[in-house]
Coordinates of C-alpha atoms in Angstrom, one line a residue:
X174 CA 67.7 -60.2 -8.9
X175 CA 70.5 -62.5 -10.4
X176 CA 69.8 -64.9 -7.7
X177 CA 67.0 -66.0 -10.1
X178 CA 69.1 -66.0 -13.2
X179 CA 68.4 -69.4 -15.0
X180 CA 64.4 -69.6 -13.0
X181 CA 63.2 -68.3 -16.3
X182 CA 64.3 -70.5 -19.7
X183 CA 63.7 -68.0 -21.8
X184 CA 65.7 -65.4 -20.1
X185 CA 68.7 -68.0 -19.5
X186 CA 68.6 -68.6 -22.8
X187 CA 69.1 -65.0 -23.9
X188 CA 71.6 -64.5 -21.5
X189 CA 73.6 -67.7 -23.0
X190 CA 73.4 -65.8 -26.3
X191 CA 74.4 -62.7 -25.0
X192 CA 77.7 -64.0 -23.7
X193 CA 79.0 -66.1 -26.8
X194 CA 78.2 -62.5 -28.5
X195 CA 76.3 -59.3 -27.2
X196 CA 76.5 -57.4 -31.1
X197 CA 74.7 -60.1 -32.4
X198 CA 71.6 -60.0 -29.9
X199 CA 69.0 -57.4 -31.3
X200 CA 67.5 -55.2 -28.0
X201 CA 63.9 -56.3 -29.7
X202 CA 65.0 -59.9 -28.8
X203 CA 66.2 -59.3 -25.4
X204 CA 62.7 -57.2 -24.4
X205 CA 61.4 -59.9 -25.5
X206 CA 62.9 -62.4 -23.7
X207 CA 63.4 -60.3 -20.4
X208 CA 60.3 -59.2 -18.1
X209 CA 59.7 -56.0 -17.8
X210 CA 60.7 -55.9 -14.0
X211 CA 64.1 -56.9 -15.0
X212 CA 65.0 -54.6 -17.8
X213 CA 67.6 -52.1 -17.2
X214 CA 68.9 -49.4 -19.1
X215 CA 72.4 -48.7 -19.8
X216 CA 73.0 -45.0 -19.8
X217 CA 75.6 -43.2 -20.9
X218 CA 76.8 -39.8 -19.2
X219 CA 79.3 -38.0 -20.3
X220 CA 81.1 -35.3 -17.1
X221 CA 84.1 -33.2 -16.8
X222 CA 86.7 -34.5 -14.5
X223 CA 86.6 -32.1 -11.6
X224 CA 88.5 -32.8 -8.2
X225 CA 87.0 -35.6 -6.0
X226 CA 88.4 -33.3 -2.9
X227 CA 87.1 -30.2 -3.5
X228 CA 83.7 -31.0 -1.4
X229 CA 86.0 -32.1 1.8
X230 CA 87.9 -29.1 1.1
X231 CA 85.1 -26.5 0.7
X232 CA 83.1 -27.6 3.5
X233 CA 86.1 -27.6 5.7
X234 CA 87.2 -24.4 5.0
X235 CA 83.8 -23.1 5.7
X236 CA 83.8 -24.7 9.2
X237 CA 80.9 -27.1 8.0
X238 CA 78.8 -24.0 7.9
X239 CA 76.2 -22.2 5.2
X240 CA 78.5 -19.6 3.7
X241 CA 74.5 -17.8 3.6
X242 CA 72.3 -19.1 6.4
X243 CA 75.0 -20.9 9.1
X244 CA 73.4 -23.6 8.9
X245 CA 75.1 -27.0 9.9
X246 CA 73.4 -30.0 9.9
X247 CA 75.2 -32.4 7.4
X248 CA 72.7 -30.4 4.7
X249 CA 76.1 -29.1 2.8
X250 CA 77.0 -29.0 -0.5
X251 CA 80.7 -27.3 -1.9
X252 CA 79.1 -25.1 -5.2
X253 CA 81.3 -23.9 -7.5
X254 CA 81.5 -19.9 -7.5
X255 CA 81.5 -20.2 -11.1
X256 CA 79.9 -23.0 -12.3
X257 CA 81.6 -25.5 -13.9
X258 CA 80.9 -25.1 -17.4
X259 CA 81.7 -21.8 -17.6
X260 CA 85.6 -21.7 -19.0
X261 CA 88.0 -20.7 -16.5
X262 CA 86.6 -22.5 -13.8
X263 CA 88.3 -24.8 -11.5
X264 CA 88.1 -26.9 -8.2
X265 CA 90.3 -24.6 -6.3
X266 CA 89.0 -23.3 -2.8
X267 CA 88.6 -20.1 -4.2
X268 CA 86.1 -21.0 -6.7
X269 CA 84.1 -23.0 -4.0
X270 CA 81.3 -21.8 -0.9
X271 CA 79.4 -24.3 1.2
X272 CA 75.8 -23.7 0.8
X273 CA 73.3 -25.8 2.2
X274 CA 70.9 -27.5 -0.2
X275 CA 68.3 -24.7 -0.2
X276 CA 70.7 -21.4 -0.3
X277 CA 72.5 -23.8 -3.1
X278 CA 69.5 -24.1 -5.0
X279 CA 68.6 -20.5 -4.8
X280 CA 72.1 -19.4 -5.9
X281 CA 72.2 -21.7 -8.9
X282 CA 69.2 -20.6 -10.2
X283 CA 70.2 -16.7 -9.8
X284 CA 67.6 -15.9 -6.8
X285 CA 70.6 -15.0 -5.0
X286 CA 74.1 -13.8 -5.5
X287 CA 76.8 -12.4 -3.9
X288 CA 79.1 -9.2 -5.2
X289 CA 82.6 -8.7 -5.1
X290 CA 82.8 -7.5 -1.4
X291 CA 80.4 -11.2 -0.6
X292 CA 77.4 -9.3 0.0
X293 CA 74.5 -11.4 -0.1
X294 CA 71.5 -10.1 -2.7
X295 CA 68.0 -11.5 -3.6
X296 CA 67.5 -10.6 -7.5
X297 CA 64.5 -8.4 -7.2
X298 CA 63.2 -9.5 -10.9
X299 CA 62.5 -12.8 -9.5
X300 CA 60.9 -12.0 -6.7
X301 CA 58.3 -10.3 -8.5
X302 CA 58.3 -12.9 -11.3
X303 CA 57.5 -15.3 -8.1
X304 CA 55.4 -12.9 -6.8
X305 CA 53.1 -12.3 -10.0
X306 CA 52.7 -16.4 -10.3
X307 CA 51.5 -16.8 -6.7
X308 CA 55.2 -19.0 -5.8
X309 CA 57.1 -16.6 -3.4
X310 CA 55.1 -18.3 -0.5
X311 CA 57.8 -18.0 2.4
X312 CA 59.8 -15.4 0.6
X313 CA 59.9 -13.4 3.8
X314 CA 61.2 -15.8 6.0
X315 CA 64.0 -17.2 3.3
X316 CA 64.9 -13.1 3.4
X317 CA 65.1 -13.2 6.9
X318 CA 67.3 -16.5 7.4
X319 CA 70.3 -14.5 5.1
X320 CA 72.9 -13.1 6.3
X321 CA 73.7 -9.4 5.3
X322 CA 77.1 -11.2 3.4
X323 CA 78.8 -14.3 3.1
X324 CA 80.3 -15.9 6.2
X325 CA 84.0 -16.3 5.0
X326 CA 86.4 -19.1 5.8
X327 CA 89.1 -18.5 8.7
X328 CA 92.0 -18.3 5.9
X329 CA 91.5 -15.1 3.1
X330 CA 93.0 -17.7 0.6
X331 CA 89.7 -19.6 0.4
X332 CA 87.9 -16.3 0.0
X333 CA 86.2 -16.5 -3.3
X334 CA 88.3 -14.7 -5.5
X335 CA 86.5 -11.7 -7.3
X336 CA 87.2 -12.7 -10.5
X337 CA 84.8 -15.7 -10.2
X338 CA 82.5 -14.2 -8.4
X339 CA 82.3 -11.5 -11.5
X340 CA 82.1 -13.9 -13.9
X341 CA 80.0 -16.0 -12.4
X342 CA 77.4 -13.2 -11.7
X343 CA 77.9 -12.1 -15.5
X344 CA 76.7 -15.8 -16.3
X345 CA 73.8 -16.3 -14.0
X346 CA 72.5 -12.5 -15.3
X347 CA 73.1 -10.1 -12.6
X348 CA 74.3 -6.5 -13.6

């Protein structure tokens, strides 16, 4: 909308001030000044650097494919094996496993896991928890849809390494 900068005097005006000096313009004046339709906020976010690659690399050592499912269909994500702010993890292929957005979900939020030899498991505790509140509608057919274990990439070095998978299982609660 800064095509209409300068339609509204009262909003030029606070702009003018703004740029001779931004410290000395209380927010009170500017909401003021400003319709609501126009207001912004400036946010802040604060994120560890991790490797703008390792999504390209993940997904292409996976083939493209649902390390879980198979699944294609542009609906990829690269997740971390052990999530990234757990200390020692990293954006090698080894700490990575394309998931699609469902299956990534699941895994992040511990309803599945995978053990050191990439056997896929549903946490059992969950299911009942789901179960008990009347939300494990489809639960049978997301069962179905997994793979017995992980479908691995072509080259063993992209494997996720056991250590990860440990500690990432230690973090997300499983035994």
């Amino acid at each position: 909308a800064l095509h209409d900068t300068g339609g509204v005097p009262a909003e030029a005006a606070i702009l003018e001030k703004i740029s001779e000096d931004p410290a000395a313009v209380p927010d009170a004046e500017i909401d003021a000044a400003v319709a609501p339709a126009r207001r912004v906020e400036i946010v802040e976010t604060r994120r560890a650097a991790r490797d703008a690659q390792f999504r390209r690399k993940v997904l292409r050592a996976y083939e493209n494919r649902c390390a879980v499912c198979g699944v294609q269909l542009r609906l990829l994500d690269a997740a971390h094996v052990l999530p990234v702010d757990q200390p020692g993890s990293t954006d090698d292929t080894n700490n990575g496993v394309a998931l699609c957005a469902l299956h990534h979900r699941a895994y992040d939020r511990a309803l599945i896991a995978f053990d050191p030899t990439y056997t896929i498991q549903v946490n059992r505790k969950q299911v009942d928890e789901l179960t008990s509140l009347s939300l494990a509608g489809g639960m049978r057919q997301f069962q179905a849809a997994l793979k017995p274990s992980l479908i691995l990439p072509a080259d063993p070095r992209d494997y996720p390494r056991k250590a990860f998978i440990a500690a990432a299982n230690k973090a997300r609660g499983w035994s």
